[in-house]
């Protein structure tokens, strides 16, 4: 295996372990420049990235390198400015992996990624209701189900289905204006429109849309201004017979801090859920992905994957990608034992459940404070901030009630919990560093068993 191939294999695995945004930010333009007596030297385009990578990702990099080449015992980082290189350090990923984070194909006008279609969407009893409703919407936009509200757990195909609706409508009705976006994007548009005093502008842009698709609408919970703007936009579109499609991780009534009037609007259309795929469907999905990726995998391995990954189609795909990469790099398929090792990260964490304790431990560790500080009455900045972040994570990840959060953090009042959660959500809109930190903490929480 050449060092280029090795690094590609490492990246393919790292990509699976961290969020796409982090991956793109930190691992772009990195490569192995040298490998010598057990030491690998990784080049990184600037000092800032070097610091970040060596602080936050060193363990992951070393572990992954070692799992692929057990000679490697040490990793060093070196800043090599891309401009000074003789040869541009672009990583070429196997085509299949590229699809995951490449944003180039996304149409700037409507934010749709052409890779999500109905043709490559596998239908089983777990998602047939949502699928049928989606198709009905495409046949007669705004006339059958309006809004269409799809809900289901993480990685079960909500985004795929919503984007497929957009792509299909554009194909059928090229003159229709379709717009896809996440509710977080909508929120940030509202915030910047308020700041720049051009809310009228925002209103009129949204009112010209024929099909508005908003993904992960649950995140507008607790954001009053955004909810208000969305409420008016929704009504305007609905009155003009324009289609609205929404997704969420839970049904409307279960979204706390969602205004009553919005909730009842959401419930006024069609609500369809996506449940968990059964074994046969998981196999069908794997086979579909293999076809797409033009790979050839031993059916035994597929069965192993399908019987062990049950709750998340993204993970199913991630596992498959790891096997494909291994095959490419080693020129032979892994045996069952090797497969088990390769997929250990994904499979051997059956209890992906997180607990209040895990959040507290990880936040404390991340900010290097004592767990007891969370419960104390300390008003020191170094403590207050992590405490607010921990409260925010209780709310986001455990969906805890505010009184519960208040009690858990040193018998504080529920209003303190509300204040903390709102403060952090607001700051997240504009503070990328905080976003990065919370992302990292979440990875730790979900990773540590
Ligand atoms: P969610 O938005 O619910 O978190 P996604 O739509 O992002 O999930 O799906 C995660 C991955 O699984 C995507 O790569 C998607 O293409 C794939 N996927 C989900 N459902 C299906 C399906 N029914 N058939 C084929 N692929 C699917
Ligand atoms: Mg999604």
XYZ file of C-alpha atoms and ligand atoms in Angstrom:
477
model
C 0.000 0.000 0.000
C 1.500 3.364 -0.947
C 1.374 6.235 1.513
C -1.246 7.945 -0.637
C -3.468 4.878 -0.498
C -2.903 4.507 3.191
C -3.872 8.105 3.867
C -6.968 7.733 1.744
C -7.999 4.717 3.730
C -7.385 6.634 6.945
C -9.476 9.546 5.717
C -12.267 7.246 4.663
C -12.480 5.970 8.228
C -12.064 9.317 9.907
C -14.780 10.704 7.722
C -17.092 8.203 9.207
C -16.172 9.127 12.749
C -16.591 12.872 12.620
C -19.148 15.259 11.210
C -18.906 16.191 7.516
C -18.316 19.834 8.421
C -15.419 18.990 10.715
C -14.022 16.621 8.197
C -14.057 19.188 5.423
C -12.612 21.886 7.686
C -9.724 19.978 9.173
C -8.753 17.274 6.751
C -8.826 19.096 3.465
C -5.358 19.267 1.904
C -3.722 16.917 4.340
C -1.492 14.041 3.323
C 1.238 11.738 4.494
C 4.493 13.272 3.400
C 6.799 10.758 4.907
C 6.835 7.366 6.560
C 9.922 6.206 8.297
C 10.770 3.686 10.990
C 7.337 3.605 12.533
C 6.696 7.311 12.178
C 4.226 8.949 9.840
C 4.497 12.629 9.049
C 1.291 14.338 8.067
C 1.334 17.619 6.248
C -1.230 20.210 7.180
C -1.815 23.453 5.295
C -1.598 25.914 8.206
C -0.658 26.341 11.827
C -4.151 26.746 13.067
C -5.257 23.436 11.577
C -2.107 21.798 12.837
C -2.852 22.852 16.381
C -6.444 21.775 16.146
C -5.743 18.433 14.545
C -2.973 17.528 16.921
C -5.119 18.481 19.910
C -8.404 17.009 18.933
C -7.793 14.304 16.389
C -4.397 12.905 17.226
C -5.728 9.810 18.953
C -8.174 9.069 16.204
C -5.522 9.487 13.513
C -2.990 7.347 15.297
C -5.507 4.636 16.087
C -6.759 4.532 12.532
C -3.287 4.516 11.014
C -2.242 1.759 13.354
C -5.300 -0.334 12.533
C -4.323 -0.230 8.867
C -0.579 -0.499 9.244
C 0.618 -1.877 12.547
C 4.174 -0.680 11.867
C 3.121 2.862 12.588
C 3.611 3.811 16.199
C 3.964 7.556 16.004
C 2.466 10.473 14.108
C 3.957 13.920 13.612
C 2.422 16.964 11.976
C 4.096 19.458 9.776
C 2.828 22.657 8.241
C 3.260 22.644 4.503
C 1.652 25.557 2.784
C -0.165 24.334 -0.246
C 1.020 27.238 -2.350
C 4.640 26.247 -1.892
C 4.200 22.695 -2.984
C 5.493 21.465 -6.246
C 2.536 19.194 -6.600
C -0.916 20.232 -5.414
C -1.947 18.149 -2.452
C -5.439 17.283 -3.460
C -6.772 14.124 -1.997
C -8.477 11.903 -4.448
C -10.992 9.807 -2.665
C -12.529 6.742 -4.125
C -15.470 8.094 -6.037
C -17.935 6.432 -3.727
C -16.762 8.210 -0.601
C -16.672 11.523 -2.302
C -20.423 11.644 -2.631
C -20.778 11.871 1.110
C -19.278 15.267 1.635
C -18.869 16.763 -1.735
C -21.033 19.787 -2.041
C -20.129 20.653 -5.591
C -23.088 18.944 -7.091
C -25.558 20.869 -5.044
C -27.589 23.295 -7.087
C -27.099 26.753 -5.585
C -30.559 27.941 -6.627
C -32.569 25.334 -4.784
C -29.961 23.589 -2.583
C -30.886 20.220 -4.000
C -28.374 17.435 -4.308
C -29.181 15.370 -7.391
C -27.940 12.211 -5.703
C -31.135 11.942 -3.689
C -33.872 10.511 -5.873
C -36.855 8.200 -5.606
C -35.080 5.718 -7.860
C -32.389 5.045 -5.295
C -34.734 5.175 -2.310
C -35.580 1.711 -1.043
C -39.154 1.296 0.122
C -40.257 -1.140 2.814
C -43.051 -1.249 5.315
C -41.030 1.059 7.585
C -41.240 4.010 5.235
C -43.978 3.215 2.758
C -46.434 5.723 4.128
C -43.934 8.564 3.856
C -42.888 7.375 0.441
C -46.461 7.214 -0.866
C -47.258 10.639 0.537
C -44.089 12.035 -1.055
C -45.076 10.641 -4.403
C -48.567 12.037 -4.123
C -47.097 15.454 -3.390
C -44.967 15.260 -6.515
C -47.903 14.303 -8.652
C -50.063 17.202 -7.527
C -48.027 19.710 -5.575
C -50.133 21.534 -2.972
C -53.308 19.734 -3.940
C -53.061 16.496 -1.992
C -51.210 16.911 1.270
C -50.222 20.323 2.454
C -48.065 20.481 4.425
C -46.484 17.063 4.232
C -44.777 16.447 7.569
C -42.354 13.515 7.673
C -40.802 12.426 10.940
C -38.408 9.717 12.048
C -35.106 9.033 13.824
C -31.609 9.993 12.754
C -30.228 8.492 9.573
C -33.465 6.930 8.432
C -33.937 8.799 5.180
C -35.794 12.026 5.937
C -33.361 14.248 4.085
C -33.135 11.773 1.233
C -36.915 11.705 0.859
C -37.346 15.481 1.103
C -34.646 16.103 -1.459
C -36.108 13.440 -3.729
C -39.394 15.327 -3.641
C -37.622 18.511 -4.687
C -35.679 16.804 -7.465
C -38.754 15.048 -8.772
C -40.873 18.198 -8.848
C -38.185 20.083 -10.715
C -38.004 17.312 -13.241
C -41.762 17.239 -13.717
C -42.451 20.944 -13.500
C -39.293 22.760 -14.532
C -40.982 26.142 -14.185
C -41.717 25.651 -10.486
C -39.501 27.368 -7.951
C -38.334 24.828 -5.434
C -36.265 25.639 -2.384
C -34.774 23.191 0.090
C -33.127 24.298 3.303
C -32.673 23.264 6.889
C -34.511 25.086 9.637
C -31.152 26.218 11.001
C -30.437 27.930 7.704
C -33.863 29.526 7.794
C -33.206 30.755 11.327
C -29.922 32.319 10.360
C -31.549 34.043 7.398
C -34.186 35.484 9.708
C -31.553 36.672 12.152
C -29.480 38.375 9.524
C -32.570 39.934 7.915
C -33.488 41.404 11.284
C -30.000 42.666 11.816
C -29.816 44.223 8.356
C -33.333 45.596 8.453
C -34.438 43.799 5.344
C -37.041 41.471 6.665
C -39.406 42.634 3.921
C -36.933 41.368 1.426
C -36.837 37.978 3.098
C -40.616 37.843 3.193
C -40.991 38.560 -0.490
C -38.308 36.068 -1.540
C -39.981 33.294 0.383
C -43.380 34.186 -0.912
C -42.334 33.572 -4.488
C -41.494 29.952 -3.861
C -43.753 27.218 -5.239
C -42.407 24.349 -3.188
C -40.762 25.106 0.138
C -38.949 22.194 1.767
C -37.598 22.660 5.280
C -35.556 19.898 6.862
C -35.268 19.297 10.627
C -37.954 21.778 11.561
C -37.684 20.733 15.226
C -34.768 23.148 15.567
C -37.008 26.189 15.333
C -38.374 25.233 18.744
C -37.747 27.995 21.236
C -36.817 30.531 18.546
C -39.665 32.973 18.668
C -38.791 35.345 15.873
C -38.052 32.512 13.498
C -41.307 30.816 14.377
C -43.217 33.984 13.787
C -41.608 34.585 10.405
C -42.137 30.993 9.453
C -45.770 31.128 10.522
C -46.472 34.051 8.210
C -44.524 32.550 5.338
C -46.329 29.286 5.805
C -49.741 30.943 5.742
C -48.904 33.025 2.706
C -47.742 29.982 0.776
C -50.588 27.816 1.923
C -53.163 30.385 0.856
C -51.609 30.644 -2.569
C -51.697 26.867 -2.953
C -47.982 26.409 -2.702
C -46.553 23.179 -1.351
C -44.759 22.998 1.984
C -42.812 19.899 3.015
C -41.269 19.515 6.459
C -39.261 16.939 8.343
C -38.562 16.485 12.011
C -37.140 13.912 14.366
C -40.508 13.698 16.164
C -44.179 14.443 15.519
C -45.327 18.069 15.826
C -47.003 17.650 19.194
C -43.801 16.265 20.681
C -41.739 19.309 19.737
C -41.598 21.260 22.941
C -41.354 25.021 22.756
C -43.144 24.995 19.430
C -45.918 27.557 19.261
C -49.387 26.122 19.410
C -50.486 27.817 16.198
C -47.569 26.330 14.264
C -48.184 22.922 15.728
C -51.772 22.996 14.581
C -50.713 24.138 11.104
C -48.313 21.202 10.886
C -51.029 18.856 11.972
C -53.377 20.279 9.358
C -51.770 18.348 6.531
C -50.412 14.850 6.268
C -48.180 13.440 8.990
C -46.165 10.409 7.947
C -43.525 8.566 9.891
C -40.428 6.595 9.053
C -39.814 3.686 11.410
C -36.976 1.149 11.457
C -36.231 -1.048 8.437
C -36.464 -4.822 8.903
C -33.629 -7.187 8.014
C -34.786 -7.811 4.445
C -35.064 -4.113 3.788
C -31.630 -3.483 5.280
C -30.232 -6.084 2.880
C -32.083 -4.443 -0.012
C -30.615 -1.072 0.930
C -27.094 -2.500 1.076
C -27.570 -4.084 -2.327
C -28.808 -0.824 -3.763
C -25.766 1.016 -2.377
C -23.414 -1.608 -3.781
C -24.899 -1.140 -7.192
C -24.525 2.604 -6.941
C -20.926 2.264 -5.886
C -20.243 -0.441 -8.440
C -18.704 -2.639 -5.789
C -18.806 -6.347 -5.264
C -19.150 -7.611 -1.720
C -19.418 -11.088 -0.301
C -23.060 -11.763 0.712
C -21.861 -13.116 4.073
C -20.382 -9.742 4.898
C -23.557 -7.999 3.834
C -25.557 -10.237 6.115
C -23.225 -9.515 8.969
C -23.679 -5.778 8.453
C -27.442 -6.002 8.006
C -27.936 -8.135 11.077
C -25.856 -5.892 13.292
C -26.793 -2.377 12.235
C -30.492 -1.924 12.725
C -31.302 1.606 13.574
C -29.535 3.874 11.188
C -29.232 3.662 7.421
C -26.374 6.136 7.401
C -24.396 3.749 9.589
C -25.314 0.885 7.329
C -23.821 2.831 4.470
C -20.798 3.842 6.543
C -20.047 0.216 7.327
C -20.315 -0.683 3.677
C -17.935 2.125 2.738
C -15.350 0.844 5.162
C -15.512 -2.606 3.620
C -15.270 -1.189 0.109
C -12.264 0.909 1.048
C -10.560 -2.055 2.641
C -11.133 -4.114 -0.486
C -9.730 -1.404 -2.695
C -6.676 -0.809 -0.615
C -5.857 -4.454 -0.007
C -7.071 -5.855 -3.283
C -8.973 -8.563 -1.519
C -12.147 -8.768 0.552
C -11.852 -8.909 4.346
C -12.789 -12.199 5.999
C -15.431 -12.217 8.691
C -12.920 -11.699 11.476
C -11.361 -8.721 9.756
C -14.829 -7.357 9.014
C -15.634 -7.476 12.697
C -12.500 -5.535 13.547
C -13.095 -3.005 10.814
C -16.631 -2.358 11.967
C -15.922 -2.454 15.678
C -16.423 1.287 16.004
C -19.894 1.118 14.557
C -21.146 -2.189 15.798
C -19.776 -2.787 19.256
C -21.553 0.207 20.672
C -25.024 -1.201 20.981
C -25.771 1.068 23.881
C -25.555 4.297 21.983
C -27.798 5.570 24.719
C -26.581 8.657 26.400
C -27.262 9.614 29.961
C -27.143 12.813 32.014
C -23.980 11.474 33.586
C -22.243 11.114 30.244
C -23.011 14.670 29.291
C -21.748 16.007 32.592
C -18.573 13.918 32.492
C -17.691 14.849 28.963
C -18.398 18.551 29.235
C -16.401 18.739 32.471
C -13.525 16.889 30.919
C -13.602 18.958 27.748
C -13.385 22.249 29.643
C -11.179 20.832 32.310
C -13.375 21.626 35.289
C -14.709 19.457 38.096
C -18.117 17.822 37.809
C -19.004 19.276 41.190
C -18.539 22.765 39.758
C -21.704 22.257 37.749
C -23.726 21.867 40.914
C -21.927 24.610 42.830
C -23.087 28.185 43.022
C -19.921 29.418 41.360
C -20.390 32.385 39.032
C -16.881 32.184 37.626
C -16.788 32.508 33.853
C -14.805 29.292 33.454
C -17.627 27.446 35.170
C -20.742 29.309 34.077
C -20.165 28.774 30.418
C -19.549 24.998 30.495
C -22.503 24.699 32.839
C -24.714 26.444 30.294
C -23.378 24.213 27.553
C -24.105 21.112 29.605
C -27.646 22.349 30.216
C -28.066 23.013 26.529
C -26.934 19.461 25.754
C -29.408 18.052 28.274
C -32.124 19.876 26.411
C -30.944 18.977 22.905
C -29.711 15.443 23.359
C -31.894 14.124 26.165
C -34.890 16.350 25.499
C -35.046 16.988 29.250
C -37.593 19.369 30.707
C -36.356 22.701 32.052
C -37.323 21.941 35.662
C -35.423 18.656 35.430
C -32.349 20.423 34.075
C -32.578 23.027 36.816
C -32.770 20.357 39.498
C -29.854 18.368 38.071
C -27.613 21.409 38.110
C -27.553 22.230 41.790
C -31.287 22.730 42.340
C -31.482 25.793 40.165
C -34.715 27.326 39.014
C -36.166 26.234 35.669
C -35.835 29.792 34.369
C -32.073 29.490 34.756
C -32.179 26.405 32.562
C -34.296 28.193 29.951
C -31.953 31.146 29.974
C -28.895 28.902 29.554
C -30.385 26.943 26.662
C -31.516 30.039 24.845
C -28.262 31.813 25.364
C -26.296 28.941 23.895
C -28.703 28.429 20.960
C -28.514 32.094 20.100
C -24.798 32.179 20.314
C -24.511 29.119 18.151
C -25.985 31.113 15.290
C -23.007 33.364 15.089
C -20.171 31.708 16.919
C -18.494 29.054 14.838
C -15.959 28.220 17.460
C -18.696 27.355 19.929
C -20.401 25.276 17.250
C -17.184 23.407 16.697
C -16.750 22.787 20.407
C -20.253 21.491 20.904
C -19.878 19.269 17.886
C -16.737 17.792 19.396
C -18.332 17.281 22.777
C -21.235 15.505 21.152
C -18.861 13.194 19.382
C -17.239 12.381 22.692
C -20.556 11.783 24.382
C -21.729 9.425 21.696
C -18.465 7.668 21.320
C -17.505 6.890 24.895
C -19.328 3.805 25.854
P -31.995 11.577 8.035
O -32.200 12.869 7.289
O -33.285 10.923 8.410
O -31.063 11.689 9.194
P -30.737 10.767 5.574
O -31.817 11.067 4.592
O -29.601 11.710 5.624
O -31.328 10.550 7.032
O -30.226 9.292 5.257
C -28.962 8.805 5.670
C -28.331 8.010 4.563
O -29.083 6.829 4.338
C -28.304 8.749 3.234
O -27.092 8.487 2.598
C -29.457 8.167 2.454
O -29.210 8.175 1.072
C -29.542 6.761 2.994
N -30.926 6.271 3.009
C -31.860 6.562 3.936
N -33.015 5.943 3.654
C -32.812 5.248 2.515
C -33.634 4.401 1.700
N -34.894 4.141 2.030
N -33.091 3.852 0.601
C -31.812 4.119 0.275
N -30.983 4.894 1.002
C -31.469 5.465 2.096
Mg -31.452 14.761 7.719
